[in-house]
Short mmCIF file of C-alpha atoms in Angstrom, two decimals:
data_model
loop_
_atom_site.label_atom_id
_atom_site.label_comp_id
_atom_site.label_asym_id
_atom_site.label_seq_id
_atom_site.Cartn_x
_atom_site.Cartn_y
_atom_site.Cartn_z
CA MET A 2 93.72 110.01 84.66
CA PRO A 3 93.76 112.50 87.60
CA THR A 4 94.16 110.83 90.99
CA ARG A 5 93.64 111.93 94.56
CA ARG A 6 97.45 112.09 95.05
CA ARG A 7 98.07 114.16 92.00
CA PHE A 8 95.40 116.62 93.22
CA LEU A 9 96.99 116.91 96.56
CA ARG A 10 100.40 117.47 95.08
CA SER A 11 99.28 120.04 92.53
CA ALA A 12 97.32 121.93 95.19
CA ALA A 13 100.36 121.91 97.53
CA ALA A 14 102.96 122.82 94.92
CA LEU A 15 105.15 124.80 97.29
CA PRO A 16 108.98 124.98 97.17
CA ALA A 17 110.65 122.02 98.73
CA VAL A 18 113.38 122.33 101.31
CA LEU A 19 116.07 119.65 100.70
CA ALA A 20 119.36 118.93 102.27
CA MET A 21 120.72 117.65 98.91
CA PRO A 22 120.72 118.91 95.38
CA VAL A 23 117.59 117.21 94.02
CA VAL A 24 115.19 120.07 93.50
CA GLY A 25 115.02 121.96 90.24
CA GLU A 26 112.86 122.66 87.24
CA THR A 27 115.09 120.80 84.76
CA ALA A 28 116.01 117.14 84.94
CA PRO A 29 119.50 116.74 86.42
CA THR A 30 122.21 114.52 85.16
CA ALA A 31 122.78 111.14 86.85
CA SER A 32 125.87 112.66 88.52
CA ALA A 33 123.62 115.41 90.18
CA LEU A 34 121.29 112.77 91.71
CA PRO A 35 121.75 110.99 95.06
CA PRO A 36 123.68 107.72 94.32
CA PRO A 37 120.65 105.34 95.06
CA ILE A 38 118.46 107.25 92.57
CA ALA A 39 121.31 107.48 90.03
CA ALA A 40 121.84 103.70 90.29
CA LEU A 41 118.31 103.01 88.97
CA LYS A 42 118.15 101.72 85.38
CA ASP A 43 115.65 102.07 82.52
CA ARG A 44 113.38 99.05 82.70
CA SER A 45 110.80 100.05 80.19
CA ARG A 46 112.33 97.78 77.57
CA GLU A 47 111.40 94.78 79.76
CA ALA A 48 107.71 95.44 79.12
CA ALA A 49 106.01 93.20 76.48
CA PRO A 50 103.02 95.03 75.05
CA ILE A 51 99.62 93.27 74.91
CA SER A 52 99.19 91.62 71.48
CA THR A 53 96.37 92.13 69.04
CA ALA A 54 95.55 88.43 69.45
CA GLU A 55 95.04 88.84 73.15
CA ARG A 56 92.79 91.84 72.55
CA GLN A 57 90.77 89.71 70.07
CA ALA A 58 90.34 87.11 72.83
CA ARG A 59 89.08 89.82 75.14
CA ALA A 60 86.44 90.85 72.59
CA ASP A 61 85.44 87.24 72.15
CA ARG A 62 84.99 86.88 75.96
CA ALA A 63 82.93 90.08 76.03
CA ARG A 64 80.67 88.67 73.33
CA ALA A 65 80.23 85.45 75.24
CA LEU A 66 79.19 87.40 78.29
CA MET A 67 76.78 89.51 76.32
CA ALA A 68 75.24 86.32 74.87
CA GLU A 69 74.76 84.96 78.41
CA LYS A 70 73.02 88.16 79.49
CA LYS A 71 71.05 88.71 76.31
CA ILE A 72 72.75 92.00 75.56
CA GLY A 73 72.87 93.26 72.02
CA ALA A 74 75.93 95.49 72.09
CA LEU A 75 78.48 97.22 74.29
CA CYS A 76 79.22 100.86 74.10
CA ILE A 77 82.59 102.21 75.26
CA THR A 78 83.95 105.71 74.98
CA GLY A 79 87.40 106.84 76.29
CA GLY A 80 89.25 105.46 79.21
CA ALA A 81 90.87 102.19 80.36
CA SER A 82 88.20 99.91 78.93
CA LEU A 83 88.73 101.28 75.38
CA SER A 84 92.39 100.74 75.69
CA TYR A 85 91.84 97.31 77.19
CA PHE A 86 89.78 96.05 74.23
CA THR A 87 91.23 98.04 71.33
CA GLY A 88 94.59 99.44 72.24
CA ILE A 89 93.23 102.91 71.28
CA HIS A 90 94.10 105.65 73.73
CA ALA A 91 91.45 108.35 73.56
CA GLY A 92 90.36 110.74 76.28
CA GLN A 93 86.77 111.98 76.70
CA SER A 94 85.75 115.37 75.62
CA GLU A 95 82.45 117.03 74.80
CA ARG A 96 82.49 115.32 71.37
CA LEU A 97 81.25 111.76 71.25
CA PHE A 98 83.79 109.12 70.30
CA ALA A 99 82.58 105.62 70.82
CA TRP A 100 83.63 101.95 70.06
CA ILE A 101 80.56 99.70 69.71
CA LEU A 102 81.00 95.90 70.06
CA PRO A 103 77.86 94.05 68.97
CA SER A 104 77.29 90.63 70.39
CA SER A 105 77.23 88.90 67.01
CA ALA A 106 78.49 91.40 64.39
CA ALA A 107 81.50 93.44 63.47
CA PRO A 108 82.44 96.39 65.75
CA TYR A 109 82.13 99.91 64.68
CA ILE A 110 83.39 103.36 65.69
CA VAL A 111 81.55 106.61 65.82
CA CYS A 112 83.80 109.61 65.79
CA PRO A 113 84.02 113.23 64.50
CA ALA A 114 84.82 113.39 60.82
CA PHE A 115 88.13 115.10 61.40
CA GLU A 116 89.24 112.08 63.37
CA GLU A 117 88.63 109.50 60.63
CA ALA A 118 92.12 109.33 59.26
CA ARG A 119 93.59 108.96 62.73
CA MET A 120 91.22 106.16 63.55
CA THR A 121 91.74 104.37 60.27
CA GLU A 122 95.46 104.25 61.04
CA GLN A 123 94.75 102.23 64.13
CA LEU A 124 92.43 99.67 62.64
CA ALA A 125 95.19 97.14 62.19
CA GLN A 126 95.76 96.81 65.96
CA ILE A 127 92.22 96.42 67.19
CA PRO A 128 90.03 93.21 67.29
CA ASP A 129 88.15 92.67 63.99
CA GLY A 130 90.03 95.72 62.64
CA ALA A 131 89.61 94.57 59.11
CA ARG A 132 85.88 94.45 59.46
CA THR A 133 85.43 97.55 61.69
CA LYS A 134 83.50 100.33 60.13
CA ILE A 135 83.97 104.03 61.03
CA TYR A 136 80.90 106.26 60.99
CA THR A 137 81.62 109.92 61.16
CA TRP A 138 79.68 112.97 62.07
CA ASN A 139 80.20 116.76 61.44
CA GLU A 140 79.84 119.36 64.06
CA ASP A 141 76.33 120.27 63.07
CA GLU A 142 75.06 116.62 63.19
CA ASP A 143 73.84 114.45 66.02
CA PRO A 144 76.30 111.62 66.73
CA HIS A 145 73.94 109.79 69.11
CA LYS A 146 71.39 109.19 66.35
CA LEU A 147 74.27 107.95 64.24
CA LEU A 148 75.37 105.56 66.93
CA VAL A 149 71.93 103.96 67.47
CA GLN A 150 71.19 103.83 63.72
CA HIS A 151 73.69 101.04 63.37
CA LEU A 152 73.00 99.03 66.58
CA PRO A 153 71.65 95.48 66.34
CA ALA A 154 68.49 94.42 68.09
CA GLY A 155 68.65 94.06 71.83
CA SER A 156 69.64 95.99 74.87
CA LEU A 157 72.68 98.34 74.88
CA ALA A 158 75.23 97.99 77.69
CA ILE A 159 76.94 101.27 78.67
CA ASP A 160 80.46 101.23 80.12
CA GLU A 161 80.65 102.77 83.58
CA ARG A 162 83.01 105.52 82.43
CA VAL A 163 80.67 106.83 79.66
CA GLN A 164 79.66 110.34 80.60
CA PHE A 165 76.05 110.81 81.64
CA VAL A 166 75.39 113.32 78.94
CA PHE A 167 76.34 110.73 76.31
CA ALA A 168 74.37 107.96 77.91
CA GLN A 169 71.32 110.21 78.28
CA ARG A 170 71.41 111.32 74.63
CA ILE A 171 71.92 107.79 73.33
CA ALA A 172 68.80 106.78 75.30
CA GLU A 173 66.86 109.69 73.92
CA ALA A 174 67.98 108.86 70.32
CA ASP A 175 66.25 105.47 70.67
CA PRO A 176 63.62 105.56 73.46
CA THR A 177 62.51 101.99 72.66
CA ARG A 178 65.86 100.43 73.45
CA ARG A 179 66.72 99.09 76.88
CA ILE A 180 69.89 100.66 78.35
CA VAL A 181 71.75 98.50 80.89
CA SER A 182 75.06 98.60 82.82
CA GLY A 183 78.13 97.50 81.02
CA ILE A 184 80.00 96.63 84.25
CA PRO A 185 79.16 92.86 84.12
CA ILE A 186 80.77 92.77 80.68
CA THR A 187 83.79 95.06 81.12
CA ALA A 188 84.63 93.99 84.68
CA GLY A 189 83.80 90.40 83.79
CA CYS A 190 86.64 90.57 81.24
CA ARG A 191 89.09 92.91 82.96
CA ALA A 192 88.98 91.30 86.42
CA ILE A 193 90.68 88.15 85.26
CA LYS A 194 94.28 88.86 84.27
CA SER A 195 96.21 86.94 81.70
CA PRO A 196 99.81 85.81 82.16
CA ALA A 197 100.83 88.76 79.91
CA GLU A 198 98.96 91.20 82.11
CA LEU A 199 100.40 89.68 85.31
CA ALA A 200 103.90 90.08 83.86
CA LEU A 201 103.33 93.83 83.29
CA MET A 202 101.94 94.25 86.76
CA GLN A 203 104.93 92.32 88.25
CA LEU A 204 107.27 94.67 86.50
CA ALA A 205 105.33 97.73 87.62
CA ASN A 206 105.38 96.54 91.25
CA ASP A 207 109.15 95.66 91.07
CA ILE A 208 109.91 99.19 89.73
CA THR A 209 107.83 100.94 92.40
CA LEU A 210 109.48 99.03 95.24
CA SER A 211 112.96 99.73 93.86
CA VAL A 212 112.15 103.45 93.48
CA TYR A 213 110.71 103.66 97.02
CA ARG A 214 113.84 101.98 98.41
CA ALA A 215 116.15 104.32 96.54
CA ALA A 216 114.18 107.40 97.74
CA TRP A 217 114.26 106.14 101.33
CA GLN A 218 118.02 105.58 101.13
CA SER A 219 118.47 109.10 99.68
CA ALA A 220 116.33 111.04 102.15
CA GLY A 221 116.34 111.60 105.95
CA PRO A 222 115.21 113.90 108.64
CA GLY A 223 114.96 117.53 107.47
CA ILE A 224 113.64 116.80 104.01
CA THR A 225 110.10 117.91 103.20
CA ASN A 226 107.37 115.52 102.06
CA ARG A 227 107.32 117.27 98.65
CA GLY A 228 111.12 116.78 98.53
CA PHE A 229 110.66 113.03 99.24
CA THR A 230 108.09 112.77 96.37
CA ASP A 231 110.42 114.58 94.09
CA LEU A 232 113.01 111.91 94.73
CA ILE A 233 110.38 109.28 93.75
CA ASP A 234 109.50 111.23 90.65
CA ARG A 235 113.13 111.21 89.60
CA GLY A 236 113.45 107.56 90.40
CA TYR A 237 110.56 106.76 88.03
CA ALA A 238 112.16 108.84 85.33
CA ARG A 239 115.36 106.90 85.70
CA CYS A 240 113.34 103.67 85.31
CA GLY A 241 111.61 104.97 82.17
CA VAL A 242 108.03 104.93 83.49
CA GLU A 243 105.35 107.37 84.66
CA GLY A 244 104.47 107.32 88.30
CA GLU A 245 103.57 109.43 91.31
CA ALA A 246 103.59 109.35 95.05
CA SER A 247 102.03 110.71 98.23
CA CYS A 248 104.19 111.32 101.33
CA GLN A 249 102.59 112.13 104.68
CA VAL A 250 104.44 112.70 107.94
CA GLY A 251 103.47 112.46 111.69
CA GLU A 252 100.01 113.38 112.48
CA TRP A 253 99.12 113.84 108.80
CA SER A 254 99.84 110.15 108.23
CA ALA A 255 96.56 109.53 110.27
CA LEU A 256 94.66 110.90 107.17
CA PRO A 257 94.44 107.95 104.80
CA HIS A 258 94.57 110.24 101.75
CA GLY A 259 96.83 112.81 103.36
CA SER A 260 96.86 116.58 103.74
CA LEU A 261 97.69 119.54 101.65
CA LYS A 262 99.83 121.02 104.41
CA PRO A 263 103.60 121.26 103.74
CA GLN A 264 105.39 118.81 106.10
CA VAL A 265 108.92 118.10 107.19
CA ILE A 266 110.25 114.65 108.07
CA ARG A 267 111.56 114.50 111.69
CA GLU A 268 113.39 111.72 113.34
CA GLY A 269 111.07 109.27 115.12
CA GLU A 270 107.91 110.36 113.27
CA ILE A 271 105.97 108.06 111.03
CA VAL A 272 106.41 108.61 107.29
CA LEU A 273 103.73 107.05 105.02
CA ILE A 274 104.29 106.84 101.30
CA ASP A 275 101.77 105.54 98.80
CA ASP A 276 101.01 105.09 95.02
CA GLY A 277 102.73 103.43 92.09
CA CYS A 278 103.57 103.59 88.42
CA VAL A 279 102.24 102.52 85.11
CA VAL A 280 103.82 99.97 82.68
CA GLU A 281 102.14 99.48 79.30
CA GLY A 282 98.88 100.75 80.93
CA TYR A 283 99.11 98.44 83.95
CA GLN A 284 99.34 99.94 87.49
CA SER A 285 101.02 99.25 90.77
CA ASP A 286 99.90 100.54 94.16
CA ILE A 287 102.22 100.10 97.16
CA SER A 288 102.36 101.82 100.57
CA ARG A 289 105.11 101.78 103.07
CA SER A 290 105.27 103.20 106.62
CA PHE A 291 108.61 103.88 108.37
CA VAL A 292 110.55 106.04 110.71
CA TYR A 293 114.12 107.50 110.58
CA GLY A 294 115.44 106.58 113.92
CA LYS A 295 113.94 104.33 116.62
CA PRO A 296 110.18 103.87 116.64
CA THR A 297 108.17 104.21 119.90
CA ASP A 298 106.55 101.19 121.55
CA LYS A 299 103.13 102.34 120.34
CA GLN A 300 104.32 102.80 116.76
CA GLN A 301 105.84 99.36 116.83
CA ARG A 302 102.66 97.74 118.26
CA VAL A 303 100.53 99.35 115.57
CA PHE A 304 103.01 98.30 112.85
CA GLU A 305 102.99 94.67 114.01
CA THR A 306 99.19 94.67 114.13
CA VAL A 307 98.88 96.04 110.58
CA HIS A 308 101.58 93.58 109.41
CA ARG A 309 99.61 90.66 110.87
CA ALA A 310 96.32 91.90 109.37
CA GLN A 311 97.98 92.07 105.94
CA ALA A 312 99.23 88.52 106.29
CA ALA A 313 95.87 87.30 107.56
CA ALA A 314 94.13 88.79 104.65
CA LEU A 315 96.42 87.08 102.15
CA ALA A 316 96.08 83.69 104.00
CA ALA A 317 92.20 84.00 103.67
CA ALA A 318 92.37 84.18 99.94
CA ARG A 319 91.08 81.04 98.25
CA PRO A 320 89.35 80.53 94.87
CA GLY A 321 85.64 80.61 95.40
CA ALA A 322 85.79 82.51 98.72
CA PRO A 323 83.61 85.67 98.87
CA CYS A 324 85.59 88.87 98.40
CA GLN A 325 84.40 90.02 101.86
CA THR A 326 86.32 87.21 103.43
CA ILE A 327 89.59 88.99 102.90
CA ASP A 328 88.32 92.15 104.59
CA ILE A 329 86.91 90.25 107.47
CA ALA A 330 90.16 88.41 108.14
CA ALA A 331 92.18 91.52 108.26
CA ARG A 332 89.59 93.52 110.28
CA LYS A 333 89.46 90.76 112.96
CA VAL A 334 93.21 91.04 113.60
CA VAL A 335 92.90 94.89 114.00
CA THR A 336 89.84 94.56 116.28
CA ASP A 337 91.33 91.85 118.42
CA ALA A 338 94.42 94.03 119.02
CA GLY A 339 92.19 96.77 120.44
CA PHE A 340 91.74 99.06 117.43
CA GLY A 341 88.08 98.45 116.75
CA PRO A 342 85.29 98.05 116.42
CA GLY A 343 84.55 98.06 112.72
CA TYR A 344 85.94 101.10 110.95
CA LYS A 345 86.94 103.14 114.05
CA PHE A 346 90.69 103.05 113.39
CA PHE A 347 90.87 100.88 110.31
CA SER A 348 88.64 103.34 108.39
CA HIS A 349 88.60 101.92 104.86
CA ARG A 350 88.07 98.66 103.03
CA LEU A 351 90.79 96.17 102.94
CA GLY A 352 91.47 96.43 99.18
CA HIS A 353 90.51 97.14 95.65
CA GLY A 354 90.91 95.47 92.31
CA ILE A 355 93.87 96.69 90.31
CA GLY A 356 94.92 96.49 86.65
CA MET A 357 94.59 99.14 84.04
CA ASP A 358 92.85 101.41 86.66
CA MET A 359 94.46 101.61 90.02
CA HIS A 360 91.01 101.07 91.58
CA GLU A 361 88.76 98.77 89.62
CA TRP A 362 86.31 95.86 90.15
CA PRO A 363 85.96 93.86 92.32
CA TYR A 364 86.53 95.29 95.82
CA LEU A 365 87.53 93.58 99.04
CA VAL A 366 84.92 95.03 101.35
CA GLY A 367 82.29 93.68 103.81
CA GLY A 368 79.10 92.66 101.96
CA ASN A 369 80.79 91.74 98.69
CA MET A 370 79.86 88.15 98.06
CA GLN A 371 81.48 87.95 94.59
CA PRO A 372 83.65 84.83 94.61
CA LEU A 373 87.39 85.08 94.10
CA GLU A 374 88.68 83.67 90.81
CA VAL A 375 92.17 82.69 89.59
CA GLY A 376 93.74 85.68 87.88
CA MET A 377 92.06 88.39 89.91
CA CYS A 378 94.41 91.12 91.20
CA PHE A 379 93.94 93.25 94.32
CA SER A 380 95.61 95.52 96.83
CA ASP A 381 96.06 94.26 100.43
CA GLU A 382 96.20 97.46 102.46
CA PRO A 383 95.15 97.37 106.04
CA GLY A 384 95.79 100.48 108.12
CA ILE A 385 95.34 101.93 111.57
CA TYR A 386 94.98 105.64 111.89
CA ILE A 387 95.07 107.40 115.15
CA PRO A 388 93.81 111.00 114.80
CA GLY A 389 96.33 113.64 115.99
CA GLU A 390 99.12 111.06 116.36
CA PHE A 391 99.98 108.95 113.40
CA GLY A 392 98.80 106.34 110.90
CA ILE A 393 100.34 103.18 109.58
CA ARG A 394 99.32 101.43 106.38
CA LEU A 395 101.04 98.64 104.60
CA GLU A 396 99.96 97.91 100.99
CA ASP A 397 101.13 95.35 98.45
CA ASP A 398 99.36 94.00 95.40
CA TRP A 399 98.62 90.30 94.93
CA HIS A 400 96.91 87.96 92.52
CA MET A 401 94.77 84.94 93.01
CA THR A 402 96.30 81.61 92.16
CA PRO A 403 94.86 78.07 92.32
CA ASP A 404 96.85 77.68 95.59
CA GLY A 405 95.91 80.93 97.22
CA GLY A 406 96.97 84.58 97.12
CA LYS A 407 100.43 85.48 95.84
CA LEU A 408 102.09 88.88 96.57
CA PHE A 409 103.85 90.70 93.73
CA THR A 410 106.26 92.21 96.38
CA PRO A 411 107.34 91.00 99.88
CA GLN A 412 105.79 92.50 102.93
CA SER A 413 107.61 95.23 104.71
CA PRO A 414 109.84 93.80 107.45
CA GLY A 415 109.79 96.73 109.83
CA LEU A 416 109.56 100.46 110.59
CA GLU A 417 113.31 100.95 110.82
CA HIS A 418 114.15 98.94 107.67
CA PRO A 419 111.03 99.03 105.50
CA PHE A 420 112.81 97.43 102.58
CA GLY A 421 114.93 94.71 104.36
#
């Protein structure tokens, strides 16, 4: 799925200036890489895929939620929710492909006729695969009428990633049917991670931190921000996963999502790196801020404030506490240190849910009264951004346990040694 960082990087795809042989169009051999990158190992074999039995339990949970809310069926097209429930990886195009989960009947698939054989191959891995029917349509037929023709009685919940054109035409195909949001069903399932999901997220976070460390050790003043992210790209390739990164330097680190401008890392300037990798569909999202050389007193003060805010947010995490509690705790630290009020310098929410999407429900933001539950996963990413000077953000992912929040990765110890 396209991300803001991938957009920034593709739009700024300019030649990198490196002080070491790491730039090139073809993948180099390990001997051509900086030693810290070359030392990284393939960790993809450590990932245990989600089982069909677990996907069946997810479908059962979705049905229970639909029964509570008196919803007749759930409609999902391409995207993370489709993969979450079925293991099917399908993008969205102008042709309707949909998986329908009725609250009390077998699921069914609506797809183009030329996709039937490919879908049939995958029935063994999806919940109720043996009972799942496939209804096909040819290019001169209306798939939306076909979809509603087989719906049970009751309202139809639409996943949030279903394109508007599909949702509109489904509604037009059956004007008497009530269409509702599928978020309470999909987020109600996806927000609570199982032990298998937590293990995949732990691996993704471990890999990201190791790649960041290797890139930091391999770089230094004089390298471009694109050169730094190229090091991260090659580190992920060594680890056998897909990932990406953003790198912003000096005044551009004061923009939370960065700039398109080419940048060069200089001694004493803040470097802010951000993003993560994907392991069996599960994401990491980590930010580190650091300097090569000695930080200024102001840089050090801002770092220490952000570090305390991150710790305060985690300490506020308790099962049953409203999501906004975490944001409030971090924002108080920032404001008390003189970087307030409100969103003046800490210009974004404290965090977001994370799992199969890097940003997913629920969100740690003021006004969100949804209670925290054991198994929820979030980012913890306070930041202070001083326009025209620099910005510092520290981000680690964490999950809710019965005893409080638990980080997947340790907090950064300092600007000079961000990885200990």
